[in-house]
Coordinates of C-alpha atoms in Angstrom, one line a residue:
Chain E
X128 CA 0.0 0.0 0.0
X129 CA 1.4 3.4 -1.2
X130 CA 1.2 6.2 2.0
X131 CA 1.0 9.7 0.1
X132 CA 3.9 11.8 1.2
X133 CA 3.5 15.3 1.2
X134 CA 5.9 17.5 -0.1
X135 CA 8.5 18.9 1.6
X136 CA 10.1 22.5 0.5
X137 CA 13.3 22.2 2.8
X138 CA 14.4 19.2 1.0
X139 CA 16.1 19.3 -2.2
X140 CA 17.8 17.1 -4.8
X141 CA 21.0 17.1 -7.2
X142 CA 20.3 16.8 -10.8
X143 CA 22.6 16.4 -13.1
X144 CA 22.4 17.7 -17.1
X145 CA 24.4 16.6 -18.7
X146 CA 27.4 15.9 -19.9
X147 CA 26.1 14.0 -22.4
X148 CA 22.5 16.0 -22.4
X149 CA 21.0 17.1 -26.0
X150 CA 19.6 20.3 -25.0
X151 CA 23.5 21.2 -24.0
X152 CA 24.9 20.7 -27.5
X153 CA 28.2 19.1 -26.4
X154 CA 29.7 18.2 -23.4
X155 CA 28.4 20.8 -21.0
X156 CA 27.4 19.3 -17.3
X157 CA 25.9 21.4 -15.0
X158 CA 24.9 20.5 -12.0
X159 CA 21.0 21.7 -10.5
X160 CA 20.2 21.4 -6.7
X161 CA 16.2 21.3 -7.3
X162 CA 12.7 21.5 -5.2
X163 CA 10.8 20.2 -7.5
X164 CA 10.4 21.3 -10.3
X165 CA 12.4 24.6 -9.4
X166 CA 16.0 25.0 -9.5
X167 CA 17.4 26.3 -5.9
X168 CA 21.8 26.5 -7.6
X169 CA 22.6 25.8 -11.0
X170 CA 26.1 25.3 -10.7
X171 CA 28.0 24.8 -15.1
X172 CA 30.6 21.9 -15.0
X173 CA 33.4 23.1 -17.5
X174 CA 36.3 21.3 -19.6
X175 CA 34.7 18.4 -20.8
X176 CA 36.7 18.9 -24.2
X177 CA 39.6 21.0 -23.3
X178 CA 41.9 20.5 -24.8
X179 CA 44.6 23.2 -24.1
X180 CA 44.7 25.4 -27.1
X181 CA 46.9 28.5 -24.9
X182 CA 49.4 26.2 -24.7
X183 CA 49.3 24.7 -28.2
X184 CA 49.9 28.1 -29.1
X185 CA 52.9 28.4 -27.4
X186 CA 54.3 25.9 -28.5
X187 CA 54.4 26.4 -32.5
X188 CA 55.2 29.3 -34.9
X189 CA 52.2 32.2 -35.4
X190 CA 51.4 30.7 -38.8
X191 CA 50.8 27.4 -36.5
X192 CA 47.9 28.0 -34.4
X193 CA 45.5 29.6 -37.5
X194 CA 43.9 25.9 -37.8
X195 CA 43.7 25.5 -34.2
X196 CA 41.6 28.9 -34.1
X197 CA 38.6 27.3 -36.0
X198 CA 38.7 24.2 -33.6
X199 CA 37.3 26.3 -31.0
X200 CA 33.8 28.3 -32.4
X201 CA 33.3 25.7 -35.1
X202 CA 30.3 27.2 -36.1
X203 CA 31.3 30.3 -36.7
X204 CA 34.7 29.4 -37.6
X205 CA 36.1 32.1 -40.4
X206 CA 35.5 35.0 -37.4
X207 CA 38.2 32.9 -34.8
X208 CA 40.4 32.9 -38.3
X209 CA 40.3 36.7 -38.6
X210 CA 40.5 37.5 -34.9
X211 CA 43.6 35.4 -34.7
X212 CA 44.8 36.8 -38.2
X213 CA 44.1 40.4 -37.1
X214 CA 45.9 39.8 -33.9
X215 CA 48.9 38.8 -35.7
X216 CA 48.9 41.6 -38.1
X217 CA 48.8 44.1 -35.4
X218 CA 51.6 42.7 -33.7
X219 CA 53.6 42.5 -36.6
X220 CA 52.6 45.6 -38.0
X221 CA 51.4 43.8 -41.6
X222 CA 49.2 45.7 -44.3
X223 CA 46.5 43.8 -46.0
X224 CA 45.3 44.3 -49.2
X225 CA 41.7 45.5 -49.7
X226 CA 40.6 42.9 -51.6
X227 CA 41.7 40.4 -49.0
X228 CA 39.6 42.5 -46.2
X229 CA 36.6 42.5 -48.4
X230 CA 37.0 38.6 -49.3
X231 CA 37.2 38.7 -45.0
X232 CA 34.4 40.1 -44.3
X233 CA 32.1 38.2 -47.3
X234 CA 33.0 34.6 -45.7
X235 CA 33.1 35.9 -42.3
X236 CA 29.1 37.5 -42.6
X237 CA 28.2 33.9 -45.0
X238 CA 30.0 31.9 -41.9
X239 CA 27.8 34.0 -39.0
X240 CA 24.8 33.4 -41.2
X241 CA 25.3 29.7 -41.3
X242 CA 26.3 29.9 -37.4
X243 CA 23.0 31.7 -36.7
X244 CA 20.5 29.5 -38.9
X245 CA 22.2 26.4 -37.1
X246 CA 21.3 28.3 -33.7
X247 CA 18.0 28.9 -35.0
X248 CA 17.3 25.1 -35.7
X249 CA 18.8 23.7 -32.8
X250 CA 17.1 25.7 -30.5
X251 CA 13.6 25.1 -31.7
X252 CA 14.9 21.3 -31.8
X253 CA 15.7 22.0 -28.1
X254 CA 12.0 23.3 -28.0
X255 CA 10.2 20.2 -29.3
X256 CA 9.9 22.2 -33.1
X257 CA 11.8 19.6 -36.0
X258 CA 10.7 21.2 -39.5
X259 CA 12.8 24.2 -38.8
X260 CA 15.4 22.3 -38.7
X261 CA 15.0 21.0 -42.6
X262 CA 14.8 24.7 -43.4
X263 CA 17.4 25.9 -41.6
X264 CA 20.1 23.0 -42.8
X265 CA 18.8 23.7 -46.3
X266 CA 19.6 27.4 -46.3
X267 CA 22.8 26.9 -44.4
X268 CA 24.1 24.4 -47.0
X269 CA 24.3 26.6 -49.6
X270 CA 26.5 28.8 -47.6
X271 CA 28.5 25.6 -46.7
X272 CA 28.6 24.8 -50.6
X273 CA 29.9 28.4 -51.2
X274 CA 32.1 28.6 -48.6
X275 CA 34.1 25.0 -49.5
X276 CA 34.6 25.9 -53.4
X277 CA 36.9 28.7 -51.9
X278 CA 38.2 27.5 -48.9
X279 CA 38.3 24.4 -49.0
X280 CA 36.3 23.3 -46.1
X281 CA 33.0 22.7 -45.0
X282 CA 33.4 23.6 -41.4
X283 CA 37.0 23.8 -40.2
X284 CA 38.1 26.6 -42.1
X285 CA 42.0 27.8 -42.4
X286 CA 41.6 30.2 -44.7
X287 CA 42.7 33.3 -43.5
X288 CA 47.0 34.4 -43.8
X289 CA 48.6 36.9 -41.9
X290 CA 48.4 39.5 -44.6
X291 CA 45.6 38.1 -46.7
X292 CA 43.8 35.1 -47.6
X293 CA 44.3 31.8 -49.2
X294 CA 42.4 32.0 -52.3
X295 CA 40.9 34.4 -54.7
X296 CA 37.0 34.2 -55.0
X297 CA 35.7 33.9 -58.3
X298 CA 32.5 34.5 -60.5
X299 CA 31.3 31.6 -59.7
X300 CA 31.3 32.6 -56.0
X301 CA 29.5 35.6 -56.9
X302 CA 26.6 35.1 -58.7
X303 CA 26.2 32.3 -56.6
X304 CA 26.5 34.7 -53.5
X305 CA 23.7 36.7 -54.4
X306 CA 21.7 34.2 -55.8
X307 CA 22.2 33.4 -52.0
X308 CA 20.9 36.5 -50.9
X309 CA 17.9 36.7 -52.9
X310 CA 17.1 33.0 -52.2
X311 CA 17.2 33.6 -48.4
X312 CA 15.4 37.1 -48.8
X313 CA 12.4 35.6 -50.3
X314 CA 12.2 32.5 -47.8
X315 CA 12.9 34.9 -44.9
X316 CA 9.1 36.5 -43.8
X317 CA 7.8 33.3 -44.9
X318 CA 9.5 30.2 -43.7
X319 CA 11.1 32.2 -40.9
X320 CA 9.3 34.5 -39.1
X321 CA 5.6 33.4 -40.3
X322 CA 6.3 30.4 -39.7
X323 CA 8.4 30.2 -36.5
X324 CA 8.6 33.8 -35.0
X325 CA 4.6 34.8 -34.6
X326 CA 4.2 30.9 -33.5
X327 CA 2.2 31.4 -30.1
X328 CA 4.2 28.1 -29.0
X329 CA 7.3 29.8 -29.5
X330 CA 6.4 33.1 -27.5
X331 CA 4.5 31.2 -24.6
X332 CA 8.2 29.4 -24.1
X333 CA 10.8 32.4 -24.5
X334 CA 9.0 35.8 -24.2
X335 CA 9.4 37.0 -20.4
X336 CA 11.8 34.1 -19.8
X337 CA 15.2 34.5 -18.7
X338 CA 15.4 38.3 -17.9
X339 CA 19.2 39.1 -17.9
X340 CA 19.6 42.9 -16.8
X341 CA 21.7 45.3 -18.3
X342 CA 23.8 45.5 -15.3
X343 CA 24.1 42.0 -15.2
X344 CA 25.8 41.9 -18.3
X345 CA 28.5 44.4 -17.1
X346 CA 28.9 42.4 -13.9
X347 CA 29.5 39.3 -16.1
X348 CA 30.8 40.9 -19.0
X349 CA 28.5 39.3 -21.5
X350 CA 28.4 40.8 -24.6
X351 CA 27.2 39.6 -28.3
X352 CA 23.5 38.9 -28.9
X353 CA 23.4 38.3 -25.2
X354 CA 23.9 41.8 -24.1
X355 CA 22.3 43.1 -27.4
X356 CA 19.2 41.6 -26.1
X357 CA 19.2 43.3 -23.2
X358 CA 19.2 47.2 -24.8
X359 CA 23.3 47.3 -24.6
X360 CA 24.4 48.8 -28.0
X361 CA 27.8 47.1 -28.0
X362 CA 29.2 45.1 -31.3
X363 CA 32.9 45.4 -31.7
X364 CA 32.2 45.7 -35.7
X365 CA 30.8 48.9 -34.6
X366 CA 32.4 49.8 -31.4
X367 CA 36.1 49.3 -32.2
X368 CA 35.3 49.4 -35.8
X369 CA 38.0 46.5 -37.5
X370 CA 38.9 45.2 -41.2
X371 CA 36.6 47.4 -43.6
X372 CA 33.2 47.5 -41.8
X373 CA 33.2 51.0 -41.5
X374 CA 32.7 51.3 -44.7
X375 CA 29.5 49.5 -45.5
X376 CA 26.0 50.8 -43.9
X377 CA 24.4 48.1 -41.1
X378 CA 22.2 48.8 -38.2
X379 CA 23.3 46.7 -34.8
X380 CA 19.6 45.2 -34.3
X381 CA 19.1 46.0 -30.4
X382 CA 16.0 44.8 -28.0
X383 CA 15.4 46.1 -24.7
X384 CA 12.9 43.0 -23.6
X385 CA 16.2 41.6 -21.8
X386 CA 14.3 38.0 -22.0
X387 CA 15.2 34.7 -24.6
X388 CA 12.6 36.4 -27.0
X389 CA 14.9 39.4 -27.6
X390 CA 18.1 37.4 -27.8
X391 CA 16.3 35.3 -30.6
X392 CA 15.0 38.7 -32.4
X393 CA 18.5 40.1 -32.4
X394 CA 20.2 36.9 -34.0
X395 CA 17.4 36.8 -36.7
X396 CA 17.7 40.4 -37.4
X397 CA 21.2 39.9 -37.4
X398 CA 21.3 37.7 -40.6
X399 CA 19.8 40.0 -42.7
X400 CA 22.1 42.6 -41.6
X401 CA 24.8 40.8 -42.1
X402 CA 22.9 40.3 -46.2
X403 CA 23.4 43.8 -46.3
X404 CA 27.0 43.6 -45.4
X405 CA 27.6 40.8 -47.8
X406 CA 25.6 43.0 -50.7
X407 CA 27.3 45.9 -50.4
X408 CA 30.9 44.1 -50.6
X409 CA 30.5 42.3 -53.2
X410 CA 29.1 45.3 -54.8
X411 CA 32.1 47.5 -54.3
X412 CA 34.7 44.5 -53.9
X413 CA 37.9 46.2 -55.4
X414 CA 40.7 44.4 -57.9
X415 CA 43.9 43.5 -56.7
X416 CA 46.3 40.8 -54.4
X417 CA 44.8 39.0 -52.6
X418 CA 48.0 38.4 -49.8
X419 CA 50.7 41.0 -49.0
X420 CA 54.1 40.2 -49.2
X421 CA 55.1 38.7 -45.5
X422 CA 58.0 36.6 -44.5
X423 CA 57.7 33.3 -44.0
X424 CA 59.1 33.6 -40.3
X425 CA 57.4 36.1 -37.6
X426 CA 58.6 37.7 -35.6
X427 CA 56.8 40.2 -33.8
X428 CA 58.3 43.7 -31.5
X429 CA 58.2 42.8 -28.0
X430 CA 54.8 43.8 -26.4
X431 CA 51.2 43.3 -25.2
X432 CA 49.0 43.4 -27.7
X433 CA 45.0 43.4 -27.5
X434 CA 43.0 42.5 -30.7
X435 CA 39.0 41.6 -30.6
X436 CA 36.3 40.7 -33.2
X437 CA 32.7 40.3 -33.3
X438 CA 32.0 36.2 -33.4
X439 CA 28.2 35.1 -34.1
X440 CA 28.4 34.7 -30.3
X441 CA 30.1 37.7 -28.8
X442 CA 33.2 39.9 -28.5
X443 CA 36.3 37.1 -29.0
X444 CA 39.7 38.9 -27.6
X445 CA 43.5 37.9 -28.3
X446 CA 45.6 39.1 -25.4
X447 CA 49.1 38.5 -26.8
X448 CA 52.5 38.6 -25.8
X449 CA 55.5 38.6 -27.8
X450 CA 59.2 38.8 -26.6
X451 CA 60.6 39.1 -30.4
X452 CA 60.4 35.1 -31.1
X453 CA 59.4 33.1 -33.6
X454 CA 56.8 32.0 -31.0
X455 CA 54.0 33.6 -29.2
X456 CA 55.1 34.1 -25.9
X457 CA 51.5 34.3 -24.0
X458 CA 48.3 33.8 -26.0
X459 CA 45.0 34.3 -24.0
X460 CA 41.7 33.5 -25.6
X461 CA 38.9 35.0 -24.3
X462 CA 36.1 33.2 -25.6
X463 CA 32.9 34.9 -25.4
X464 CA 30.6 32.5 -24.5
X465 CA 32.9 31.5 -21.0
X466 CA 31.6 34.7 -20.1
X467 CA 28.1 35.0 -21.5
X468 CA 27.4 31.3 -19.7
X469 CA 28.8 32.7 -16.7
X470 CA 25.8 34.3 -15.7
X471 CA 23.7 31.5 -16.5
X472 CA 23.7 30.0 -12.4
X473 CA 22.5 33.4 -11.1
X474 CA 20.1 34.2 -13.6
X475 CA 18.5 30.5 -13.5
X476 CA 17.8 30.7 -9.9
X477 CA 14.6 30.1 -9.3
X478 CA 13.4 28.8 -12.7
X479 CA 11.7 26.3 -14.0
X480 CA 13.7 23.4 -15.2
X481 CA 12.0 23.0 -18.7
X482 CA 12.5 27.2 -18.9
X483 CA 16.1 27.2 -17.8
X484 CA 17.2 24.8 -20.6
X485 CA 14.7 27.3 -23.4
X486 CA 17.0 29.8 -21.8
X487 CA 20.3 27.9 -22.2
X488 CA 19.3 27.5 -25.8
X489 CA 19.0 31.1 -26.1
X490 CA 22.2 32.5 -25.0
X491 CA 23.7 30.2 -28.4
X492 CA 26.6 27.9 -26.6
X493 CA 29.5 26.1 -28.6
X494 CA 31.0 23.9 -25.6
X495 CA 34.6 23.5 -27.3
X496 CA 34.7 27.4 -27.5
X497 CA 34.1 27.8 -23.8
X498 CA 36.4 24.9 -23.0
X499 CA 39.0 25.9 -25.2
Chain P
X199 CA 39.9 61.4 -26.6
X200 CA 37.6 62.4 -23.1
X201 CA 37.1 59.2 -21.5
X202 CA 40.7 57.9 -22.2
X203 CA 41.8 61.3 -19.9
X204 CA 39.6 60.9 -17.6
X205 CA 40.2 57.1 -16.4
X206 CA 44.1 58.0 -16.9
X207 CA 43.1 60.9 -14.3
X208 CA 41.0 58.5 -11.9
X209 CA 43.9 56.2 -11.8
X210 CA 46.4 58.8 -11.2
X211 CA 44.5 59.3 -8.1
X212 CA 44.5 56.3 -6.9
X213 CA 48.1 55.4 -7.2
X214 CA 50.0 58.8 -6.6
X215 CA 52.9 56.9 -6.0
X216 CA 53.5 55.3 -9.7
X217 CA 51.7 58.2 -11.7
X218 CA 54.4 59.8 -12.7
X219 CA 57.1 57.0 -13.6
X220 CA 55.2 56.0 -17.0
X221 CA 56.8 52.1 -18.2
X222 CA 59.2 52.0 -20.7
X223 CA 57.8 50.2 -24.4
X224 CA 57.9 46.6 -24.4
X225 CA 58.0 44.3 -21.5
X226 CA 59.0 46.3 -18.7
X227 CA 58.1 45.1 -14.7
X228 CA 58.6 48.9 -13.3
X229 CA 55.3 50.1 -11.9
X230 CA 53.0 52.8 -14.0
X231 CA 50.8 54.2 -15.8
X232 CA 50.9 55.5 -19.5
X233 CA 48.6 55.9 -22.1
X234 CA 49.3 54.0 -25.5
X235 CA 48.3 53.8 -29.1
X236 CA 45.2 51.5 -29.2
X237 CA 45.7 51.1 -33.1
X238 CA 49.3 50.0 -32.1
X239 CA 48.3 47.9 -29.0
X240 CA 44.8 47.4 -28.8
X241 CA 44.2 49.2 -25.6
X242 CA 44.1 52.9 -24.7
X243 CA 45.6 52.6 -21.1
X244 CA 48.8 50.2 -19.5
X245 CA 49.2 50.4 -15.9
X246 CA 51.5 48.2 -14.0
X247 CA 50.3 48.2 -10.1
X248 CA 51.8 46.9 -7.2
X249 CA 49.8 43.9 -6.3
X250 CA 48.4 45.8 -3.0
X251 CA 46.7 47.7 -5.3
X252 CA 44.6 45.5 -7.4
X253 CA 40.9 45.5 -5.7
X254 CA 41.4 49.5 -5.4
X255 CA 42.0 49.6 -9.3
X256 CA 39.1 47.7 -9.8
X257 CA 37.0 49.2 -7.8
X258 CA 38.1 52.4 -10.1
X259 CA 37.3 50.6 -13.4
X260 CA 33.8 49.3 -11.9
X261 CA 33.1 53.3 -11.0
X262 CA 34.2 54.5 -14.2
X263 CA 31.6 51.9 -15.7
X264 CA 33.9 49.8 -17.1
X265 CA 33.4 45.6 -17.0
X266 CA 35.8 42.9 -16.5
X267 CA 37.1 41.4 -20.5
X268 CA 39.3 39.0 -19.4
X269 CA 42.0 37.8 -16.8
X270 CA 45.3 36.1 -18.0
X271 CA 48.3 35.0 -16.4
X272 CA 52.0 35.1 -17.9
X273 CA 55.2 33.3 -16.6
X274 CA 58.5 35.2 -16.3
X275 CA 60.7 32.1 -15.0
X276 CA 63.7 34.2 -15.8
X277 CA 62.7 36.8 -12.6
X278 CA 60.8 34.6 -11.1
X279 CA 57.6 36.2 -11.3
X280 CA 54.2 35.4 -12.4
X281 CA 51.8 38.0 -14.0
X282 CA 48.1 38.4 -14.1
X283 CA 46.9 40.7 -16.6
X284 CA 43.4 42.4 -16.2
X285 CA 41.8 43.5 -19.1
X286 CA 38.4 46.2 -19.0
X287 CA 36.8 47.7 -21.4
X288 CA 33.4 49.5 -22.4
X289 CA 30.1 48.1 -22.9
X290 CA 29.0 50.5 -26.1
X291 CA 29.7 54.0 -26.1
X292 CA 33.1 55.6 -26.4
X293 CA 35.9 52.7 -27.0
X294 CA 38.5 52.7 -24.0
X295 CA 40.9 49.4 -23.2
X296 CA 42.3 49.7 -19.9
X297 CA 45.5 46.7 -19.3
X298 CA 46.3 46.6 -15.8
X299 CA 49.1 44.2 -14.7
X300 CA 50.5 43.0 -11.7
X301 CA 53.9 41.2 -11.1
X302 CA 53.6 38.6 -8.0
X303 CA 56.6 36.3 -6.9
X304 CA 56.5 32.7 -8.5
X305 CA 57.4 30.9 -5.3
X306 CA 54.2 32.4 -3.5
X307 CA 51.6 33.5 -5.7
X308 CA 49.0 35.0 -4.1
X309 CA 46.5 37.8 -4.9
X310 CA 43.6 39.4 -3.7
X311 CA 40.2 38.2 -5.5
X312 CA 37.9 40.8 -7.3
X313 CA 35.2 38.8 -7.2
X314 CA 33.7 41.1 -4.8
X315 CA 34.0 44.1 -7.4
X316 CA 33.3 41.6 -10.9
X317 CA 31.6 38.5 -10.1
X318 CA 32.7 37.9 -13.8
X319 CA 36.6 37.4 -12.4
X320 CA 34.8 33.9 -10.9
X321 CA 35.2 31.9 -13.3
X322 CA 38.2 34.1 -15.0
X323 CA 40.7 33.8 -11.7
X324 CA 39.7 30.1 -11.4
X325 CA 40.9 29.8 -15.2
X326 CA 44.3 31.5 -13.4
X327 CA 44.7 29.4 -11.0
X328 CA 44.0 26.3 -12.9
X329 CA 46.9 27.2 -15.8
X330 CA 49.4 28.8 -13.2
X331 CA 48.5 28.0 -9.8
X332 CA 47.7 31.8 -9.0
X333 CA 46.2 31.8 -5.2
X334 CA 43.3 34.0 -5.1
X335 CA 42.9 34.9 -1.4
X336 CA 39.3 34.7 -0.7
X337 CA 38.0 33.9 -3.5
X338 CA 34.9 31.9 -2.7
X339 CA 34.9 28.4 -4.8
X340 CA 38.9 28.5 -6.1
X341 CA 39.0 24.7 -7.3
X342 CA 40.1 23.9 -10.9
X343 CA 37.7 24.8 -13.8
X344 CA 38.7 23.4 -17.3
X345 CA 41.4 20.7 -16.2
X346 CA 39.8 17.8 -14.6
X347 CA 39.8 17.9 -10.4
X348 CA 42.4 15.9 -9.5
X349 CA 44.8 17.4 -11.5
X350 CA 48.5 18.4 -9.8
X351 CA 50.3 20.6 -12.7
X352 CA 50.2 24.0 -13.9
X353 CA 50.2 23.4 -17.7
X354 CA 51.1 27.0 -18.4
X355 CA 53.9 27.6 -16.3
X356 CA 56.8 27.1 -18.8
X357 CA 58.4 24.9 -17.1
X358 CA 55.5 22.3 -17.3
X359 CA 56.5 19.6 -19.4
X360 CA 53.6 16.9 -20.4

């Protein structure tokens, strides 16, 4: 015979997600102390794939690490190949062409795009939602398509050089760049946001869910669509304006909801900015080399050096140190969803278990970035 | 540049001692202040504090409304030093890096948390302590972060051999 128990709210249990959990993407753990259905700590469990990259670094030439840099954000790949590129350059005081900036920027936008429909799907997978998914991975793989005639690869890209890039695009990768565009344009209000965005579903499980303030995200330092969904105006493409984006026209989309439904408003917005970005280069994309002239063996001025770019996920910062070797000295990555996920215990306090992993799939985590 | 002179002048305050003895170029360990060419270096601001001082300079960044980018360590086996570089910046607005440094001895590395200024240096310090064995005093959960627990190395020191 079963005696009903009432429940008690001074007793609570440890639950653990993951590390092997699908709504984490990866090998994220973190570990819940519940009442029920509410979580009392969520405490992240990190470095279930690290794998050392600072001191990988160290250990080769400059030219070395660049396909160690798209190991890390593999989704959004090409931008940890320009950071890293850029942070060389500075260092080392090397001139780019402008042709090679421009190429830069049109993979970099095509990679963010890709990163950002992949979000897209797998966090309405996350949410119980599967046709998104086909739309998303069929959108995405003509960017991959693109993407691999050039460089080579489908997700792992090294295609960035200190001083330029690898390979010339061609026609080919034009026209079928804007056929791209116009493609994506067309299913966009449609398959997107008809479908998906005004879904009542959708806006019952993210909108006023997972309020992250705007001080919180100076506390934590989150920054990306993160604090862009909170009302902060901050993208580094903007900020600290690098490569040749201050010469094309784009709005940084900014909500001031603060909850998961403005972090997924700024992402989708986001893409078609980054279409504009991607228009206007190819439209004014200049002739010329595509790599400066750089010798084969680096070695940067003794110094500190500081160099950040705008990933799909957040501001991604090189803190380097040279001493005049072939080597670098000190790298430091700092990865910019190790911050953004940093707030995650303090903001899931008091949550709903099935809300706090709708909010995990907001805030857009790659596990071997944070991990490193 | 308004903001660049007015942190520069907040932090002159704070540390009267080392205002006026700006660091040399390049990889110097004599304490200062000096403002630098953010399209040379990436930041606007160097300052290289005593260790004494590092909870009072970031109680100056937090005022000035700056947050917490990163926290990295550096090993200078040579003088027997270890490093931790602090990194803030600005979240929109005008653009200001800030690099503050502090030198600590190798053979006892310890340093006063921020995590009562940043609770973002958390999980940032932790990250120091698990590459280079950086004591945090009072920090409140120092146990390794990306290596796995039971872990007895300091990877990043350069003497660490795998």
């Amino acid at each position: 015979m079963t005696v009903p128990v009432a429940p008690r709210h001074d007793e609570t249990f440890v639950l653990n997600v993951g590390p092997q959990h699908p709504a984490t993407h990866g090998v994220l753990r973190v570990k819940m102390t519940m009442d029920g259905e509410y979580i009392v700590k969520a405490e992240p469990v990190l470095g279930y794939i690290h794998r050392m990259h600072e001191k990988l670094a160290e250990a080769g030439s400059y030219a070395q690490f660049m396909p160690n840099t798209a190991r890390m954000d593999y989704l959004h790949a090409l931008a940890f190949n320009h950071g890293w590129a850029l942070a060389v350059e500075k260092a080392a005081g090397i001139e780019v062409p402008e042709r090679a900036e421009y190429i830069r920027v049109i993979t970099v936008e095509l990679n963010r795009i890709a990163s950002h429909l992949l979000w897209w799907a797998a966090f309405l997978l996350d949410l119980g939602g599967f046709t998104p998914l086909l739309y998303a991975f069929d959108d995405r793989e003509q960017i991959i398509d693109l993407l691999e005639r050039i460089t080579g690869s489908r997700l792992t890209y090294c295609y960035m050089r200190f001083g330029g890039v690898y390979n010339d695009i061609d026609d080919e990768f034009i026209t079928g760049t804007r056929a791209f565009i116009k493609r994506l344009r067309s299913r966009w209000q449609r398959m997107y946001h008809d479908l998906v965005t005004g879904n009542i579903i959708l806006i019952k499980r993210i909108k006023d869910i997972g309020f992250i303030s705007q001080e919180q995200c100076r506390r934590y330092g989150a920054t990306g669509p993160v604090a862009r969904g909170s009302g902060i105006n901050y993208d580094v493409r903007k900020n600290e304006a690098y490569s040749v984006y201050s010469e094309f026209d784009f709005d940084i989309p900014v909500y001031n909801e603060c909850d998961s439904m403005a972090r997924y408003m700024v992402r989708m917005d986001e893409v078609e900015q980054s279409l504009r970005i991607i228009e206007q280069a190819l439209d004014k994309l200049p002739e010329g080399p595509v790599m400066a002239k750089v010798p084969k063996v680096l070695k940067p001025e003794a110094g500190y050096y500081y160099s950040a770019v705008e990933t799909a996920r957040g501001a991604l910062g090189h803190r380097l140190v040279c001493t005049g070797d072939k080597n670098p000295y000190k790298l430091k990555l700092r990865s910019p969803t190790f911050c953004n996920l940093s707030l995650f215990g303090e903001v899931a306090e008091g949550m709903l278990l099935a809300d706090a992993l709708a909010f995990m799939g907001s805030l857009d985590l790659v596990i071997p970035e944070i991990d490193r | 540049m308004a903001l660049q002179e007015t942190t520069l002048k907040a932090l002159q305050e704070l540390i009267p001692e080392v205002a006026s003895t700006a660091p040399e170029e390049g990889l110097t360990d004599a304490p200062g202040i000096r403002a630098t060419d953010p399209a040379k270096h990436g930041h606007h601001i160097e300052v290289l504090v005593p260790q004494d001082q590092v909870v009072a300079t970031a109680e100056v960044m937090d005022k000035e409304g700056y947050f917490l980018e990163s926290i990295s360590g550096v090993d200078w086996p040579d003088q027997q030093q270890l490093e931790v570089v602090y990194d803030y910046n600005r979240l929109g607005g005008e653009h200001c890096r800030v690099m503050v440094r502090t030198r600590i001895p190798r053979d006892t590395p310890e340093l006063a948390t921020i995590t009562g200024v940043f609770p973002s240096a958390d999980w940032h310090e932790r990250e120091t302590y698990d590459f280079y064995g950086v004591l945090f005093q009072d920090h409140p959960n120092l146990i390794r972060i990306l290596l796995p627990e039971d872990a007895d190395f300091f990877p990043l020191r350069k003497d660490y051999m795998p």
